[in-house]
PDB file of C-alpha atoms in Angstrom:
ATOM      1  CA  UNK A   1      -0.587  23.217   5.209  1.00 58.00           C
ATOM      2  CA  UNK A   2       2.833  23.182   3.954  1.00 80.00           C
ATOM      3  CA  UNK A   3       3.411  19.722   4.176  1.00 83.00           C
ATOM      4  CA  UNK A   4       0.530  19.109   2.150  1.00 81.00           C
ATOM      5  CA  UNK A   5       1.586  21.242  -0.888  1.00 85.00           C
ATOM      6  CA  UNK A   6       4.759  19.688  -0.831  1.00 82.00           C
ATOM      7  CA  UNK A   7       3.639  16.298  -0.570  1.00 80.00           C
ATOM      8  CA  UNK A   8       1.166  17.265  -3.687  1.00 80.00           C
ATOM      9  CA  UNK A   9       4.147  18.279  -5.448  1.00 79.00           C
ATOM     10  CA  UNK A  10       5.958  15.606  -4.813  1.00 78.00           C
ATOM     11  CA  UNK A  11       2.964  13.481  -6.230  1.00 77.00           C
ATOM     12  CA  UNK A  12       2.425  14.970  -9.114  1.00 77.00           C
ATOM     13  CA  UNK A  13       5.646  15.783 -10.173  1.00 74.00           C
ATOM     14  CA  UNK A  14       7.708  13.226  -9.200  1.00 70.00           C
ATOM     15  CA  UNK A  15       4.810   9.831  -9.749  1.00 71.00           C
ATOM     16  CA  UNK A  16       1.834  11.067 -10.875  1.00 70.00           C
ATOM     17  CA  UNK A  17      -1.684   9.092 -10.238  1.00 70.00           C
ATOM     18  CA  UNK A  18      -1.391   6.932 -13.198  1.00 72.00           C
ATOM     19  CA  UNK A  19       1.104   5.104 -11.454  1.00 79.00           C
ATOM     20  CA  UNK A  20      -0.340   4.869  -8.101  1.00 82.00           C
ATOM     21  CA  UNK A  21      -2.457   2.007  -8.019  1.00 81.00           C
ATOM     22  CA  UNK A  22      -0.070  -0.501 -10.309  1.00 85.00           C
ATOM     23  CA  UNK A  23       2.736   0.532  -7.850  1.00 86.00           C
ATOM     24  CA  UNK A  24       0.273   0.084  -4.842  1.00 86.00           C
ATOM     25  CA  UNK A  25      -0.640  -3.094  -5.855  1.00 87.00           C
ATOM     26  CA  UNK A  26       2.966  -4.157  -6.616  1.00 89.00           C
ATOM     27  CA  UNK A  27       4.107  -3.144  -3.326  1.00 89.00           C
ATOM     28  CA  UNK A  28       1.656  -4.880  -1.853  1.00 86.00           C
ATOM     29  CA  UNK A  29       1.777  -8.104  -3.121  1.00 85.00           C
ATOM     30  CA  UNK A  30       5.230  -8.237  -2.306  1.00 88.00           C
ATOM     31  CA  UNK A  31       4.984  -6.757   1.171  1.00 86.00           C
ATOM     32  CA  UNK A  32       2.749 -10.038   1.798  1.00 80.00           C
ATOM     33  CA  UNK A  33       4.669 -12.469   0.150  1.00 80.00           C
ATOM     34  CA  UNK A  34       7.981 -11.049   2.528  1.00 81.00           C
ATOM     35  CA  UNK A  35       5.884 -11.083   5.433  1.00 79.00           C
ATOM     36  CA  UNK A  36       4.491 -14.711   4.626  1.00 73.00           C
ATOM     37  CA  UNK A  37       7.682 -16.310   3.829  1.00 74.00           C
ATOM     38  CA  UNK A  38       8.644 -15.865   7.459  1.00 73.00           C
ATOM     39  CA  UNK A  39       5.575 -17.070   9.206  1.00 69.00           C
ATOM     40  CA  UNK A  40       5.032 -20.705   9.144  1.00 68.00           C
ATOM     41  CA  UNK A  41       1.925 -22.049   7.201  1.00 62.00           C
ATOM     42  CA  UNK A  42      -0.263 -23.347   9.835  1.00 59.00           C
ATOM     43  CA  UNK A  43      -0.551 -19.625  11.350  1.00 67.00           C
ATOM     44  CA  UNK A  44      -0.993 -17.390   7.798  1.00 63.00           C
ATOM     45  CA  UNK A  45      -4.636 -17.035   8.948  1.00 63.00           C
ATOM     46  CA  UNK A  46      -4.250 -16.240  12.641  1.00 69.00           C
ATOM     47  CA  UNK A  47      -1.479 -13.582  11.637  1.00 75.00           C
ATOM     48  CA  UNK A  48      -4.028 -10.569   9.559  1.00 77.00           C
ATOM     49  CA  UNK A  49      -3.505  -7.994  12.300  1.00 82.00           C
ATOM     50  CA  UNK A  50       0.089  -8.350  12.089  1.00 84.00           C
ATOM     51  CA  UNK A  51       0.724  -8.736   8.758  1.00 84.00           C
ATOM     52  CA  UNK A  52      -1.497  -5.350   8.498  1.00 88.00           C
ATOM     53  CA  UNK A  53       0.768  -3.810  10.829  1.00 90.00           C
ATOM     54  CA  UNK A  54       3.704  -4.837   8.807  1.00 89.00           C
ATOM     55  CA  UNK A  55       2.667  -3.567   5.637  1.00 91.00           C
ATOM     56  CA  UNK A  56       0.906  -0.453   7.030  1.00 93.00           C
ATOM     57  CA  UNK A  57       4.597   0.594   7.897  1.00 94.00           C
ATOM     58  CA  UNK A  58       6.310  -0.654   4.855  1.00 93.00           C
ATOM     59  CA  UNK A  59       3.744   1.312   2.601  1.00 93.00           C
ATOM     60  CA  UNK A  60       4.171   4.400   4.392  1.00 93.00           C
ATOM     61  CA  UNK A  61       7.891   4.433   4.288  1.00 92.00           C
ATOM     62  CA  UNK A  62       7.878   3.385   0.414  1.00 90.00           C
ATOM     63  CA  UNK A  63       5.465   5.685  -0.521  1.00 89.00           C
ATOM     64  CA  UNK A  64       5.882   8.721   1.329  1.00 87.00           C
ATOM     65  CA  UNK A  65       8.634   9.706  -1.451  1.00 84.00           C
ATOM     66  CA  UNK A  66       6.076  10.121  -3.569  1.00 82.00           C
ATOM     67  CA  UNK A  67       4.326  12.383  -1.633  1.00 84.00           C
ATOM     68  CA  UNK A  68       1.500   9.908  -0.673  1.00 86.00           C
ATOM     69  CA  UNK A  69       0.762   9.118   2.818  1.00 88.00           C
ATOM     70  CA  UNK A  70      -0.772   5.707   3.496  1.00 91.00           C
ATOM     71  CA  UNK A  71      -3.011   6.287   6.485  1.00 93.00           C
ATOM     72  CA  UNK A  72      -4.799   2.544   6.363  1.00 92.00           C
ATOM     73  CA  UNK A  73      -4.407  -0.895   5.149  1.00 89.00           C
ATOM     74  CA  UNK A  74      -7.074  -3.880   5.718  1.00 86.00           C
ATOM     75  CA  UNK A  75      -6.388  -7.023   4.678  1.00 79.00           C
ATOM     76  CA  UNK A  76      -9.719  -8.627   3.988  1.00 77.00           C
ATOM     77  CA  UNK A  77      -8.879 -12.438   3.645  1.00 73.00           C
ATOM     78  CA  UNK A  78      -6.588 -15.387   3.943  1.00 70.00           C
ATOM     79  CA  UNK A  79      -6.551 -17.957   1.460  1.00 72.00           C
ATOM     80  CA  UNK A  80      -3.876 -20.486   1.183  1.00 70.00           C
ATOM     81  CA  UNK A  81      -3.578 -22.315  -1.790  1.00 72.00           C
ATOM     82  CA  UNK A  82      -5.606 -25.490  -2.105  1.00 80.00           C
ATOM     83  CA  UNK A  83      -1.949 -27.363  -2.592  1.00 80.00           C
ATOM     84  CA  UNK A  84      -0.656 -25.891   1.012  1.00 70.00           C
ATOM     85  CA  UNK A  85      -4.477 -26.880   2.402  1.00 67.00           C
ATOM     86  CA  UNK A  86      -4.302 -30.204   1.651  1.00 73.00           C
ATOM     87  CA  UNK A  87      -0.765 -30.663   2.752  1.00 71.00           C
ATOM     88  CA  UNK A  88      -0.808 -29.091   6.099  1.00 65.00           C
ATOM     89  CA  UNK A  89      -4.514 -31.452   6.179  1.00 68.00           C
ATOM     90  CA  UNK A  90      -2.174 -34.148   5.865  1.00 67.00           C
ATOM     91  CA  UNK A  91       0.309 -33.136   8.020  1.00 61.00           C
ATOM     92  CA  UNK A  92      -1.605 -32.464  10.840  1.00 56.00           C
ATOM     93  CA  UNK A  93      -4.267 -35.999  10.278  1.00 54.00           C
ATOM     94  CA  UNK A  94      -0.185 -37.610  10.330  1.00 47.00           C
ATOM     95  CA  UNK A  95       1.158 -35.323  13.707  1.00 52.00           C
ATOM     96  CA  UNK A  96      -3.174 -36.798  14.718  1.00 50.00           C
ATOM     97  CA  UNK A  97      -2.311 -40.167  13.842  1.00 49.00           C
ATOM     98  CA  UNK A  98       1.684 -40.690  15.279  1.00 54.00           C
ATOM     99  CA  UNK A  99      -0.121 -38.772  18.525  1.00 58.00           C
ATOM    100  CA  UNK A 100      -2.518 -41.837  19.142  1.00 55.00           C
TER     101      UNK A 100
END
């Protein structure tokens, strides 16, 4: 039970809950773009349990300063831009076409 106190100390003294969820959100966006940038496109929507992973980790360690421990993260959808759909379309109907 100690931990807890402390870690609602740290929270409320230290962040408070009025930051939380802009600084969640922050963190998270960016903790996708990082993980995105290093995957190649054709695989962003075959990589959600991994890119979970990832962030799961990087929230915890980012946040725990704060007294907040992250315990979860889902990550509910892939989109990819429609610009980055229809260019890896054409890619691949091109890799298609030089295959035949």
């Amino acid at each position: 039970e100690g931990q807890v106190e402390e870690d609602c100390r740290k929270f409320f003294y230290n962040f408070g809950p009025n930051r939380l969820e802009e600084l969640l959100q922050q963190e998270c966006e960016e903790g996708i773009r990082n993980f995105v940038k290093n995957q190649k496109a054709i695989v962003v929507r075959d990589i959600k349990t991994e890119l979970t992973l990832n962030l799961l980790e990087d929230l915890k360690k980012k946040f725990i300063v704060y007294g907040v421990v992250i315990e979860q993260v889902n990550v509910m959808n892939v989109i990819l831009p429609r610009e980055m759909r229809v260019s890896l379309m054409a890619t691949t109907n091109y890799d298609v076409y030089l295959q035949k």
